Coordinates of C-alpha atoms and ligand atoms in Angstrom, one line a residue:
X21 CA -1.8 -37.5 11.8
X22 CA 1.7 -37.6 11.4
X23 CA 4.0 -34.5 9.9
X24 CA 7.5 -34.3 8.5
X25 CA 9.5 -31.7 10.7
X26 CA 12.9 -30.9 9.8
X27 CA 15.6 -29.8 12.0
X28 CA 18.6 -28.9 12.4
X29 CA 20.0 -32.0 14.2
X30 CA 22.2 -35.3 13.9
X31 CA 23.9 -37.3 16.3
X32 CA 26.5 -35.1 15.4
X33 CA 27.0 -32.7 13.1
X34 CA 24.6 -32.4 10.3
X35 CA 21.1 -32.6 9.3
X36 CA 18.6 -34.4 10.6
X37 CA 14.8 -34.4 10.7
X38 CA 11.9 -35.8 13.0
X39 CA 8.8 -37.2 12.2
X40 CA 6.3 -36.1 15.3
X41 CA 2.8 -35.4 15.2
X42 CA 1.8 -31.6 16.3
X43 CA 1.3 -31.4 19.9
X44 CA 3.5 -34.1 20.9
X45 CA 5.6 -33.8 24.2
X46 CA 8.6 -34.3 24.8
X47 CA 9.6 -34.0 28.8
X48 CA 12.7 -33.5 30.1
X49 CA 13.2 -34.6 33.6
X50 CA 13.6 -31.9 36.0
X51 CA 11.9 -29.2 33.7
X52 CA 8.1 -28.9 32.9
X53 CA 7.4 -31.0 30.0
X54 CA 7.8 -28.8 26.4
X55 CA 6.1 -29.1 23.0
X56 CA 8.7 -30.9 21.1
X57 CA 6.7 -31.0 17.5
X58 CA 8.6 -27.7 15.8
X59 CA 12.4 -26.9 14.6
X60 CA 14.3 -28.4 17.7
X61 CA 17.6 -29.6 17.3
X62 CA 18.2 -33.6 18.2
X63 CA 20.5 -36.6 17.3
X64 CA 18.7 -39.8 17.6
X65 CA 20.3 -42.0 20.0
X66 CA 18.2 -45.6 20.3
X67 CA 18.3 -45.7 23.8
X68 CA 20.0 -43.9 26.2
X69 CA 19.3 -42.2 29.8
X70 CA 21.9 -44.5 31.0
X71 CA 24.8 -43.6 32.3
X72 CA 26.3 -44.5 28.5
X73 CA 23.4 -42.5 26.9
X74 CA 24.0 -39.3 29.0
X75 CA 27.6 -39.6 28.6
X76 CA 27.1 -39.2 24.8
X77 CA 25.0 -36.7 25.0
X78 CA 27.4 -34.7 27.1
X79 CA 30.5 -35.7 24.7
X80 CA 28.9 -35.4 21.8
X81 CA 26.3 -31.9 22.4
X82 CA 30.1 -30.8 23.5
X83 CA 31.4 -31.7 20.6
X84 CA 29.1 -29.7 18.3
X85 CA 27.0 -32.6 17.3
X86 CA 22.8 -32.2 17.9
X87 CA 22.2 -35.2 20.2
X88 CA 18.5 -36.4 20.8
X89 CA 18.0 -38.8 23.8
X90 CA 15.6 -41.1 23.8
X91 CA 14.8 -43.2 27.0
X92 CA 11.8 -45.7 27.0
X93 CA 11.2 -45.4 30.7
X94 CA 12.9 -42.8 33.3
X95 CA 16.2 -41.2 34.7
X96 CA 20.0 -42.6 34.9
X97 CA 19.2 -46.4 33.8
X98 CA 20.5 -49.1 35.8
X99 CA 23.0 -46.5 37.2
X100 CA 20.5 -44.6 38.5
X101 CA 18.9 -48.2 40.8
X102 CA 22.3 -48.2 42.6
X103 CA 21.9 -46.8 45.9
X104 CA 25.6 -45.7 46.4
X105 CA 28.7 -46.5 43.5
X106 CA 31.8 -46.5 45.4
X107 CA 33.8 -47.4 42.5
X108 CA 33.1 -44.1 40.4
X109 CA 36.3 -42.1 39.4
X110 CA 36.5 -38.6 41.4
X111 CA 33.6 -39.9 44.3
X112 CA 36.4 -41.4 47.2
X113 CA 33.3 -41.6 49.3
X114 CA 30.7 -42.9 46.9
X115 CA 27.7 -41.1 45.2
X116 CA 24.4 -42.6 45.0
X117 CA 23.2 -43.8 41.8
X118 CA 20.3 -41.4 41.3
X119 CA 22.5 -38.0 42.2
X120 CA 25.4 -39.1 40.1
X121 CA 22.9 -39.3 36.9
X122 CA 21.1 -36.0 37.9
X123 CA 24.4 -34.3 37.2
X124 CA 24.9 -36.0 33.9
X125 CA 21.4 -35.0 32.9
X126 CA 22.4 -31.5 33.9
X127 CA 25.3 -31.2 32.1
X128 CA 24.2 -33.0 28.7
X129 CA 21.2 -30.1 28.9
X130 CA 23.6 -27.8 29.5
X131 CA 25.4 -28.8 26.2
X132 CA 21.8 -28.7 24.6
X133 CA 21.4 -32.2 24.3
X134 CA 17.6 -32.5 23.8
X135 CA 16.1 -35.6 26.1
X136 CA 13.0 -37.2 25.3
X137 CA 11.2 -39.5 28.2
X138 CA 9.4 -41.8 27.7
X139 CA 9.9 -42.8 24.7
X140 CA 10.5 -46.4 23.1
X141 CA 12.0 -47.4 20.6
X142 CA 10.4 -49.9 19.1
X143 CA 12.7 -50.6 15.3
X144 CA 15.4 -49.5 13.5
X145 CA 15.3 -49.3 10.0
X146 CA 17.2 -47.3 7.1
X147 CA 15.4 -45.2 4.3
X148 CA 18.0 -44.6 1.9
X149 CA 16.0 -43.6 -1.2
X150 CA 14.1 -41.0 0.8
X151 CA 15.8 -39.8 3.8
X152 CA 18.9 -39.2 1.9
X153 CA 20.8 -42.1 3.9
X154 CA 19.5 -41.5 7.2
X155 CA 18.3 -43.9 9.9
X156 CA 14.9 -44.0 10.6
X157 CA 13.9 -44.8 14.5
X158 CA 9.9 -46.3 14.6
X159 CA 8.5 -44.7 18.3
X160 CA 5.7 -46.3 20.1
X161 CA 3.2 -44.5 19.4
X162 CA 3.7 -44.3 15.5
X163 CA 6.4 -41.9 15.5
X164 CA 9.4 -41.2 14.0
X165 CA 12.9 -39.9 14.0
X166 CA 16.0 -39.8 12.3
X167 CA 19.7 -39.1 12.2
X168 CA 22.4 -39.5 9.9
X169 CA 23.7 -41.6 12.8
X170 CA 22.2 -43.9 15.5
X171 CA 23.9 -44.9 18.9
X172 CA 22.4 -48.0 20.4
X173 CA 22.8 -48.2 24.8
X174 CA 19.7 -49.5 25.7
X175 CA 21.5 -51.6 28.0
X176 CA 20.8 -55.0 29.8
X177 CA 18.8 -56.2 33.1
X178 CA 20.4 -58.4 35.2
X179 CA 18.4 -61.5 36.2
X180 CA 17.2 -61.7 39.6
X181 CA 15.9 -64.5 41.4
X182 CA 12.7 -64.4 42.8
X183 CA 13.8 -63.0 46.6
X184 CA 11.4 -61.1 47.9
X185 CA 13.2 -58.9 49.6
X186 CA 16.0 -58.3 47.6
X187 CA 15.8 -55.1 46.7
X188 CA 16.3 -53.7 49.9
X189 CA 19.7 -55.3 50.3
X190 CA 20.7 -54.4 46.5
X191 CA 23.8 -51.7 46.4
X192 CA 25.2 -52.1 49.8
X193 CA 25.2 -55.9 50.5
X194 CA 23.9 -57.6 46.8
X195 CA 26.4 -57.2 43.9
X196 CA 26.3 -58.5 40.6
X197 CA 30.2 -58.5 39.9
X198 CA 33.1 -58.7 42.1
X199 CA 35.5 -56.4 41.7
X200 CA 38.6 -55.2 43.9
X201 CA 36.1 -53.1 45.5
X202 CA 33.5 -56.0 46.7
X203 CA 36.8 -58.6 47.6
X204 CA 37.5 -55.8 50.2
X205 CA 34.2 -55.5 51.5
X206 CA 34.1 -59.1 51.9
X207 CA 37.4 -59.5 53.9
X208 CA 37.2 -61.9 56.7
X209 CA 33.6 -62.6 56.7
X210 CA 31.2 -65.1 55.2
X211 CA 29.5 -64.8 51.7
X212 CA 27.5 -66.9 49.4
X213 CA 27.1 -66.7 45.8
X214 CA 24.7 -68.2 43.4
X215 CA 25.2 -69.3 39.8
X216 CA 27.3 -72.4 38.2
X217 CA 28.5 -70.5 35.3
X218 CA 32.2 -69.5 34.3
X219 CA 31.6 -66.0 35.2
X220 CA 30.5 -67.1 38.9
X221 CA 33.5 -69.7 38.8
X222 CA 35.7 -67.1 38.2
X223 CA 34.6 -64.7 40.7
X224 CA 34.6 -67.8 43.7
X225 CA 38.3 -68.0 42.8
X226 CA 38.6 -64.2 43.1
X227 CA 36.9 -64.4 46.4
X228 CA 37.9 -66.8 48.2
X229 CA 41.5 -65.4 49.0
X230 CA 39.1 -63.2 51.3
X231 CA 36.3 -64.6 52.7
X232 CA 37.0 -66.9 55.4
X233 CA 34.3 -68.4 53.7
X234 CA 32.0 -68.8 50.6
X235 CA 28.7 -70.7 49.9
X236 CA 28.4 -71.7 46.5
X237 CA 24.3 -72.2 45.7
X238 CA 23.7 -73.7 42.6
X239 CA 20.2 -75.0 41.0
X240 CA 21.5 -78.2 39.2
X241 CA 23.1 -81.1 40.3
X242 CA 26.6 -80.1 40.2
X243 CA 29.0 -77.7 38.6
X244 CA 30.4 -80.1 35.3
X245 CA 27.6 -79.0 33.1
X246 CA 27.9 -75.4 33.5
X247 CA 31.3 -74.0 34.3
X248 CA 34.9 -75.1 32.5
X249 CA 36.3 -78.2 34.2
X250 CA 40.0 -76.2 35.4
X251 CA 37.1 -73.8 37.0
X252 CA 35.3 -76.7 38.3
X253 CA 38.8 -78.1 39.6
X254 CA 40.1 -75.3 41.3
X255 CA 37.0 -74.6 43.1
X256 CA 37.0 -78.2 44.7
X257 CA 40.6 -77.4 45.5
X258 CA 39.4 -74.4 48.1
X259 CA 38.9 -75.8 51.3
X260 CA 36.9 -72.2 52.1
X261 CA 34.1 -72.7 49.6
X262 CA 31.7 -75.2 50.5
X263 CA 29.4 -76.4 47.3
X264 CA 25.4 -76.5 47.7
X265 CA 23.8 -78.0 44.9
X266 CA 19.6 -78.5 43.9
X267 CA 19.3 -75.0 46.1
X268 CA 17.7 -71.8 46.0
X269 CA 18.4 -68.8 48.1
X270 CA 14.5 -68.1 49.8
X271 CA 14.9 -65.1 51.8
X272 CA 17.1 -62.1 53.4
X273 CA 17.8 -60.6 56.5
X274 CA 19.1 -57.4 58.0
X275 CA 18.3 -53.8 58.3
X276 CA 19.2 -51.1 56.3
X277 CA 20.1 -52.3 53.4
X278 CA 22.8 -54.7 55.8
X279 CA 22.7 -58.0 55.5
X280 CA 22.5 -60.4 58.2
X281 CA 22.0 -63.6 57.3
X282 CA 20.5 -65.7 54.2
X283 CA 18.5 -68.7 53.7
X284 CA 18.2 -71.1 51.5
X285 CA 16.1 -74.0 50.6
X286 CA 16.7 -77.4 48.9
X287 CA 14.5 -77.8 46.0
X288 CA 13.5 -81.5 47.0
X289 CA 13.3 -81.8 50.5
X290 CA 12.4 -78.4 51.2
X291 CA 15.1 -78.3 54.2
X292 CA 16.1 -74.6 54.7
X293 CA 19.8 -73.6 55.9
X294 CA 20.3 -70.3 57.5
X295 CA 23.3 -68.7 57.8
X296 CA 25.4 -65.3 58.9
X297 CA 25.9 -64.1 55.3
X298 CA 27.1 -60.4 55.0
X299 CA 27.2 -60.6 51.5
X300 CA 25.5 -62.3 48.6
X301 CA 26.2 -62.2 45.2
X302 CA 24.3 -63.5 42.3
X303 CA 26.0 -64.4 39.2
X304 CA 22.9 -66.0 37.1
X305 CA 23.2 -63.8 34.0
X306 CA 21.9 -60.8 32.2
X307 CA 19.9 -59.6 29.3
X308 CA 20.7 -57.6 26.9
X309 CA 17.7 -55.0 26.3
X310 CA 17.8 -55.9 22.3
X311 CA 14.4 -56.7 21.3
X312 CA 13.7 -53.9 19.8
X313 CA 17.1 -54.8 17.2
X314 CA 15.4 -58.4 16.4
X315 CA 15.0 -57.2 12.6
X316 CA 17.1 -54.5 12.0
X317 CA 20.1 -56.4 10.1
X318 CA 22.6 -55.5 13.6
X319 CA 24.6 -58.3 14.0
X320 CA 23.7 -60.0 17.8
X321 CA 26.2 -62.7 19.4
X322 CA 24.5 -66.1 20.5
X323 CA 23.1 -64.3 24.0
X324 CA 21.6 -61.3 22.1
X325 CA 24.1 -58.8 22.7
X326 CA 25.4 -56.5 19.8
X327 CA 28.3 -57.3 18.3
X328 CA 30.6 -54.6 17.3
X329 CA 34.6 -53.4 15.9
X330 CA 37.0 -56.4 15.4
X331 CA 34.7 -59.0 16.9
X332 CA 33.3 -58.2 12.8
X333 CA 36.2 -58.2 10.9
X334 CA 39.6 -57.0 11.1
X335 CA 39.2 -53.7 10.1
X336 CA 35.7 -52.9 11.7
X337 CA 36.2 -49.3 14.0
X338 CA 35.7 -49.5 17.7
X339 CA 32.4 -49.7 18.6
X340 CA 30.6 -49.9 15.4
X341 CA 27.8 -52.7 14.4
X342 CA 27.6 -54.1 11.6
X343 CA 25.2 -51.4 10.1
X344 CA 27.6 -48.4 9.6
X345 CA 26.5 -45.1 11.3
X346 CA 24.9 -47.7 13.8
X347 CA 27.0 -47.6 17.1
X348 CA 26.5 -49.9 20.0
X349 CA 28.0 -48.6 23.4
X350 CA 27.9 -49.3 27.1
X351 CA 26.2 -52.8 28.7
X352 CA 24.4 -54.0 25.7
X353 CA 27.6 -54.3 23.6
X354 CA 28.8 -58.1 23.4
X355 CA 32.4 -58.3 25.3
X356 CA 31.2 -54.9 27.5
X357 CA 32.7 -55.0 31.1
X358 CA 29.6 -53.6 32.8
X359 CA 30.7 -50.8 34.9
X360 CA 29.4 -47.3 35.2
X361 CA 32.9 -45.9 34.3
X362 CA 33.3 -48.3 31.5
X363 CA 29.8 -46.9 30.2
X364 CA 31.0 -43.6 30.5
X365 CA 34.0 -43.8 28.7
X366 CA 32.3 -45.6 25.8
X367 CA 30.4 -42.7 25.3
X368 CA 33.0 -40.5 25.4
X369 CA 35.4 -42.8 22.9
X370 CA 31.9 -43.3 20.4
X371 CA 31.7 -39.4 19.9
X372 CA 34.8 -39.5 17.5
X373 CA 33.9 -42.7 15.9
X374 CA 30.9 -40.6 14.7
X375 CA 32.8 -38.3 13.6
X376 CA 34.6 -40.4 11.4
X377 CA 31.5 -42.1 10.3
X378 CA 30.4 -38.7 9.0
X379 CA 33.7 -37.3 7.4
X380 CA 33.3 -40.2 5.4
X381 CA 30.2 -42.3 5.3
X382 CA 30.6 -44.5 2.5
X383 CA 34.8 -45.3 3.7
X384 CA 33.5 -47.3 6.6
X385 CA 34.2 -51.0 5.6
X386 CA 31.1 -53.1 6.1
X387 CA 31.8 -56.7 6.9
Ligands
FAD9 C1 21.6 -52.3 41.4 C2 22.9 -52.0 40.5 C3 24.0 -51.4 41.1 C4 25.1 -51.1 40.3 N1 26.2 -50.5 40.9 C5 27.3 -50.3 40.2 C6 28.5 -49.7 40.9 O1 28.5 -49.5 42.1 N2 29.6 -49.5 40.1 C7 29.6 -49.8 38.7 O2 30.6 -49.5 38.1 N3 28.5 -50.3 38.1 C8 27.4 -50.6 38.8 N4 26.3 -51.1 38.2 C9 26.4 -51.4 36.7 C10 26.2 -50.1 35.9 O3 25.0 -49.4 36.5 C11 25.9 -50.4 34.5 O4 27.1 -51.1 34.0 C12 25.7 -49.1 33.6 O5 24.8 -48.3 34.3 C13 25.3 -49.4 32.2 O6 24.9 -48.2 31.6 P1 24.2 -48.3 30.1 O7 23.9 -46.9 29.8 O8 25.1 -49.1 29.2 O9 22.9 -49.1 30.3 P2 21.6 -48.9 31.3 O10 22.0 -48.3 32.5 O11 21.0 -50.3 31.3 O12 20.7 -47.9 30.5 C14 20.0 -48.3 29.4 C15 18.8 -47.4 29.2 O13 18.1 -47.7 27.9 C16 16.7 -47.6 28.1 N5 16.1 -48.5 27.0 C17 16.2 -49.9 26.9 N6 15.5 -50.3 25.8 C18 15.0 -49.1 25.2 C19 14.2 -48.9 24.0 N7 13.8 -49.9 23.2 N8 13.9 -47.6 23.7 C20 14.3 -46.6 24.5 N9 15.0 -46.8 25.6 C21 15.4 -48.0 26.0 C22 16.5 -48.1 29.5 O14 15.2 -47.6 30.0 C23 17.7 -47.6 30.2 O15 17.4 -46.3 30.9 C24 25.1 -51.4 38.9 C25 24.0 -52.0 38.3 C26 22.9 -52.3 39.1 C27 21.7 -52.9 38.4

């Protein structure tokens, strides 16, 4: 059976109640799991143990607001997978993934942000007549819970091709951008990359001025049907990068998480090339983790990521959907740059669009 408990709770200031039947628990990772079904305070945030969801937590618990996390499978998100971030503000000698997030789950508790693992959220829908204006978040499970606002950062997976191996080599010598940091890794040593999009055009041109040189692995035929022609030109104008078309990467070596080499295999003749690769990068696209959105009248761009501020109209605030009091922050927001620092500050910059949203619900201009 499912009861109506109210608390005192809001992604932000305000009230806010949760549907949860009696008994139900709520864990909180690194603390014995706790009864969660009486007056606790919560925001409801769609997704979020991210590093964008325990940024908002810590902003926004900070801030005053009652934050509830919820998180439909573990600790720290995609941040958390990375063995060591180099790139993170404050960490000159990098932090790995998993320790960087403990602290962030730390300090949103310590703000009393109330974290709830595992839970899924499975819709998104509004009750105005009875919940007073308030979004309503459908659980697995049949629950419920609700906020008088919602921030969406469920995130997005990168794809991976079928490697066997390559999770071993992931965070030290696999990337999935390329950014100063990876260019200087790469410097004076030999690198292949797969994908024939714009985004893996653009970063051959980035690398090359580096790499004495690049292997550019490709599935198709060619380049012309995937990536902008002035990419397409400039590439053939690098006498460093070498194309390989109607290929797939097949296996890894190296120890440690080093690479050593790479090989890869024509998709017709089978023929397999080895060579001394140090550092691989895979540019073949990500998804957005947005299912869950499919009917819930949040406006999605064509690859399913959420669309938010001027990219709606003109006068749309940073950050906000197309549902007001709906918020979209971090790697599932269309246009996002997909860094752990980017995530962070998103969360941080979201916590006064709330507070907007709430001085003044019915100001917000809806496209
Ligand atoms: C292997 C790897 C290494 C990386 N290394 C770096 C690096 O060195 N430097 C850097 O800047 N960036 C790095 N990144 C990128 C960075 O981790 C991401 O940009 C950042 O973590 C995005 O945070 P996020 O909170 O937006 O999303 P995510 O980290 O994807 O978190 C989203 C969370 O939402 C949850 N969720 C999804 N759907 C639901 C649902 N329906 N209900 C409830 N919960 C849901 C997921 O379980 C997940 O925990 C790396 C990424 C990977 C994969």
């Amino acid at each position: 059976m499912i009861r109506i408990v109210t608390a005192r709770a809001a992604l932000l200031v305000g009230q806010a109640a949760f549907w949860l039947p009696s008994g139900r628990r709520c864990q909180s990772l690194g603390e014995p799991a706790v009864d969660f079904d009486g007056h606790s305070p919560g925001f409801v945030r769609g997704v979020a143990r991210g590093a964008n969801g325990l940024a908002t937590a810590v902003y926004a618990a900070s801030e005053g607001l009652s934050v509830l996390v919820l998180d439909s499978r573990a600790f720290g998100g995609q941040a958390g997978a990375s063995a060591r971030i180099e790139n993170y503000l404050g960490f000159p000698t990098g932090i790995s993934g998993m320790a960087l997030m403990g602290r962030a789950h730390s300090q949103a508790q310590k703000f009393g942000a109330t974290v709830a693992i595992p839970d899924e959220v499975v819709t998104l829908e509004s009750a105005p007549d009875l919940y007073h204006g308030r979004f309503l978040l459908l659980l697995r499970g049949e629950e419920r819970a609700s906020a008088r606002s919602v921030v969406m950062a469920s995130g997005a997976r990168y794809r991976r091709p079928a490697i066997d191996n390559l999770a071993a080599f992931e965070g030290a010598s696999v990337h999935y951008w390329a950014s100063p940091l990876e260019r200087n890794l790469c410097d004076g040593q030999e690198v292949a990359l797969v994908g024939g999009g714009n985004s893996a055009g653009q970063a051959v041109v980035y690398l090359a001025g580096k790499v004495t040189k690049l292997w550019l692995i490709v599935r198709g035929s060619g380049l012309e049907a995937t990536m902008s022609r002035y990419l397409v030109e400039r590439i053939a104008a690098l006498t460093n990068v070498e194309l390989v078309i109607d290929s797939e990467v097949v296996l890894l070596e190296g120890q440690d998480g080093v690479l050593e080499a790479a090989r890869w295999r024509h998709r017709r003749s089978g023929e397999e090339t080895r060579r001394n690769i140090r550092h691989l990068f895979l540019f073949i696209g990500a998804e957005p983790n947005t299912s869950w959105l499919s009917h819930c009248d949040v406006v999605l761009d064509e690859k399913g990521f959420v669309r938010t501020g001027t990219e709606l109209g003109i006068n749309r605030p940073a950050l906000a959907t197309s549902r007001s009091g709906v918020f979209a922050v971090g790697d599932v927001r269309a246009g996002s740059v997909k860094r752990v620092a980017a995530a962070v500050g998103e969360g941080a910059q979201v916590v006064a669009a709330i507070h907007a949203y709430l001085a003044a619900p019915d100001d917000q201009p809806v496209p």
